[in-house]
XYZ file of C-alpha atoms in Angstrom:
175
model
C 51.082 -22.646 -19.059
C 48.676 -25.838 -18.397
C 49.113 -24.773 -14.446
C 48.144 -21.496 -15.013
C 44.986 -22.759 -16.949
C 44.509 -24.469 -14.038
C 44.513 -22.087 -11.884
C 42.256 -19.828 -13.426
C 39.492 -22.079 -13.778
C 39.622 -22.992 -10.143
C 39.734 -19.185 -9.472
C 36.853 -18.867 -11.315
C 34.901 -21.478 -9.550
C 35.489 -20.318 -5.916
C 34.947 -16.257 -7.080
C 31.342 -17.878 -8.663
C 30.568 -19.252 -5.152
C 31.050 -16.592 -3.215
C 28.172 -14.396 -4.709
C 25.822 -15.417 -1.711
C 22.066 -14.131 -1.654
C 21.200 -10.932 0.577
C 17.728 -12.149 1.338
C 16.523 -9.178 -0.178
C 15.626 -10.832 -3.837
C 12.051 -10.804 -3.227
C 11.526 -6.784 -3.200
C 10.622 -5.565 -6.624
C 11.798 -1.892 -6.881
C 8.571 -0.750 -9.258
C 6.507 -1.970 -6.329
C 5.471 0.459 -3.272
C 5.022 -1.571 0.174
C 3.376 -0.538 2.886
C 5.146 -1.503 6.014
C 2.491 -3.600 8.887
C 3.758 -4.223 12.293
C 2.008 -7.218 14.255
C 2.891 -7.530 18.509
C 0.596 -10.628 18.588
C -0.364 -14.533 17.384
C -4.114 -13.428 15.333
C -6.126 -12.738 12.639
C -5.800 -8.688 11.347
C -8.108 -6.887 9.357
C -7.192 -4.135 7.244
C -9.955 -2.398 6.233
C -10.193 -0.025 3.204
C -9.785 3.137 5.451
C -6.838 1.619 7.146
C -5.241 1.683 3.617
C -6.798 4.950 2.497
C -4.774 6.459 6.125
C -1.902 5.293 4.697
C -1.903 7.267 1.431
C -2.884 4.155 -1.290
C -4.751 5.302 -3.827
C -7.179 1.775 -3.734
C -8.721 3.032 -7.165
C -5.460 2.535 -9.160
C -4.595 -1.279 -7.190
C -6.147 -4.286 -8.757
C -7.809 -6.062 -5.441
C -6.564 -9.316 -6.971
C -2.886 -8.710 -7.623
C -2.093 -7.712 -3.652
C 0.599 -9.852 -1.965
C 1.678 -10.122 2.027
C 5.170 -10.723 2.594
C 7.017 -11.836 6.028
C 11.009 -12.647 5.847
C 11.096 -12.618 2.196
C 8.245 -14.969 1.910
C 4.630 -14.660 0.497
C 2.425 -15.553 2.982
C -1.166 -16.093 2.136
C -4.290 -13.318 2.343
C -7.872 -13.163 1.972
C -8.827 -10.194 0.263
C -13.158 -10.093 1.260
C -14.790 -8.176 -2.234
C -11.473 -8.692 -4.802
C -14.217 -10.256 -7.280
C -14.762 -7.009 -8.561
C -11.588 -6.296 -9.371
C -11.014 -2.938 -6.844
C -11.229 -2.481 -2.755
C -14.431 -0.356 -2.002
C -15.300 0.797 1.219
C -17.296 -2.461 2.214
C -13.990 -4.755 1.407
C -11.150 -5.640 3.679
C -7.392 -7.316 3.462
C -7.324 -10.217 6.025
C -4.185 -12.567 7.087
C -2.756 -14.742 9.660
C 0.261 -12.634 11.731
C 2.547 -13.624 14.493
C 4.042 -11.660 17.103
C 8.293 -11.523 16.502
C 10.362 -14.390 17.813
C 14.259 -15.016 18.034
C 14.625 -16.172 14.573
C 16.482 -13.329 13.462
C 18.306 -13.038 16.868
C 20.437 -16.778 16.128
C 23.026 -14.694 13.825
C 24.042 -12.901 17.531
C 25.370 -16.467 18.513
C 28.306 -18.773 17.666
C 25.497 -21.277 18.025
C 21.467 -20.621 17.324
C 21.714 -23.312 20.381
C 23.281 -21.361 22.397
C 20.436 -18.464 22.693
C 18.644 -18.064 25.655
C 14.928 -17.959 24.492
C 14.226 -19.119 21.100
C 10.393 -17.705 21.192
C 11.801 -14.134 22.099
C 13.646 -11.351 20.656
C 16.019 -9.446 22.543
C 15.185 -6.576 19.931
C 11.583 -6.317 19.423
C 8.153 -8.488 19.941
C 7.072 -6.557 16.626
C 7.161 -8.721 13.665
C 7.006 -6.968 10.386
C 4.874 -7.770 7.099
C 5.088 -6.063 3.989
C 1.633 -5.301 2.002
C 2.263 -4.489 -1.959
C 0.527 -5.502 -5.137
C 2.199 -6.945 -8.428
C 2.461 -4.517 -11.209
C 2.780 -7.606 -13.953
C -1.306 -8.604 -13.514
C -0.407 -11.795 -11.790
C -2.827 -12.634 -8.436
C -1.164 -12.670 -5.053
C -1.317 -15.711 -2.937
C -4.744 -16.467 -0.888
C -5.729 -18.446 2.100
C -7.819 -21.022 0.312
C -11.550 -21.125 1.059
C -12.892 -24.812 2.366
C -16.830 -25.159 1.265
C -18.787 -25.711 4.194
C -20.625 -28.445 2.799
C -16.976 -30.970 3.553
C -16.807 -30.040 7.098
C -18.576 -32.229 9.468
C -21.384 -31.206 12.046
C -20.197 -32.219 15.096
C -16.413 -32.511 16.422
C -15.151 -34.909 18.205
C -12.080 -33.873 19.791
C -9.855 -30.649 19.629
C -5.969 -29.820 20.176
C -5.082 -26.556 21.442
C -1.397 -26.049 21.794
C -0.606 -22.678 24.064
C 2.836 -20.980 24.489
C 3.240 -19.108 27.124
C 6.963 -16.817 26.860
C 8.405 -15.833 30.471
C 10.119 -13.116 29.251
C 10.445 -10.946 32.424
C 14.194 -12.423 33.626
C 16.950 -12.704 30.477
C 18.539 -16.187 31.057
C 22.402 -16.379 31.197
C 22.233 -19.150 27.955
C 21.975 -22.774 27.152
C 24.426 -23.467 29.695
């Protein structure tokens, strides 16, 4: 009897660790997203026409409570005219978006160092971001704003760091 106790409570441990995450958590099914594909490294603009085209109704969305999402994650927005509380025609939806790289592509190998290009998918250069707005009142995330009376005059140096992806012959691997 003592072994089968045993037993049970180590059953129960391993069946509790093998409930593993999808990587879905973040969506919220009272929510509506609005799917945004990006092909480059840039700033996009989304204007409130662009999200009138797509069938939002921008007079029922509080400007404040929008939210950008990438791979599960919130990534930051500016959201130009959300002071008022709505998107009028003047306003706009700005944010940081990259072009699609091989992250996604390392569950294809045995070993992520075994892929061929980490900077490039084999499926698609079109990385996709996910535009919604809480329903619970809560504000989104924003880029934060830097007051132009800390930044200096005059620079004195500058980094630029440029990628450049030869993606026109697939590589045999990390041989």
């Amino acid at each position: 009897m003592r072994y089968l106790g045993i037993w049970l409570l180590l059953l129960a441990h391993f069946s509790a660790k093998a409930q593993t995450p999808y990587g879905n958590e973040w969506l919220n099914p009272s929510q509506t997203y609005l799917r945004i594909g990006t092909t480059q490294n840039g700033w996009y603009r989304l204007n409130a026409a662009d999200l009138r085209k797509q069938g939002l109704d921008l007079s029922k969305i509080p400007a404040q409570s929008l939210q950008l999402f990438r791979r599960g994650q919130e990534v930051a927005i500016q959201v130009q005219g959300e002071e008022d509380g709505r998107l009028d025609s003047l306003d706009y939806v700005e944010f940081y978006g990259q072009r699609n790289d091989g992250w996604l592509d390392t569950l294809l190998y045995v070993s992520p160092e075994l892929m061929p290009h980490p900077h490039y998918s084999l499926y698609s250069d079109t990385a996709t971001y996910f535009l919604t707005w809480r329903t619970d009142g809560e504000p989104g995330r924003r880029i934060a704003q830097v007051s132009s009376n800390s930044v200096s005059a005059a620079t004195t140096h500058h980094q630029e760091t440029i990628l450049q992806v030869q993606a026109n012959e697939y590589a045999a691997g990390a041989i």
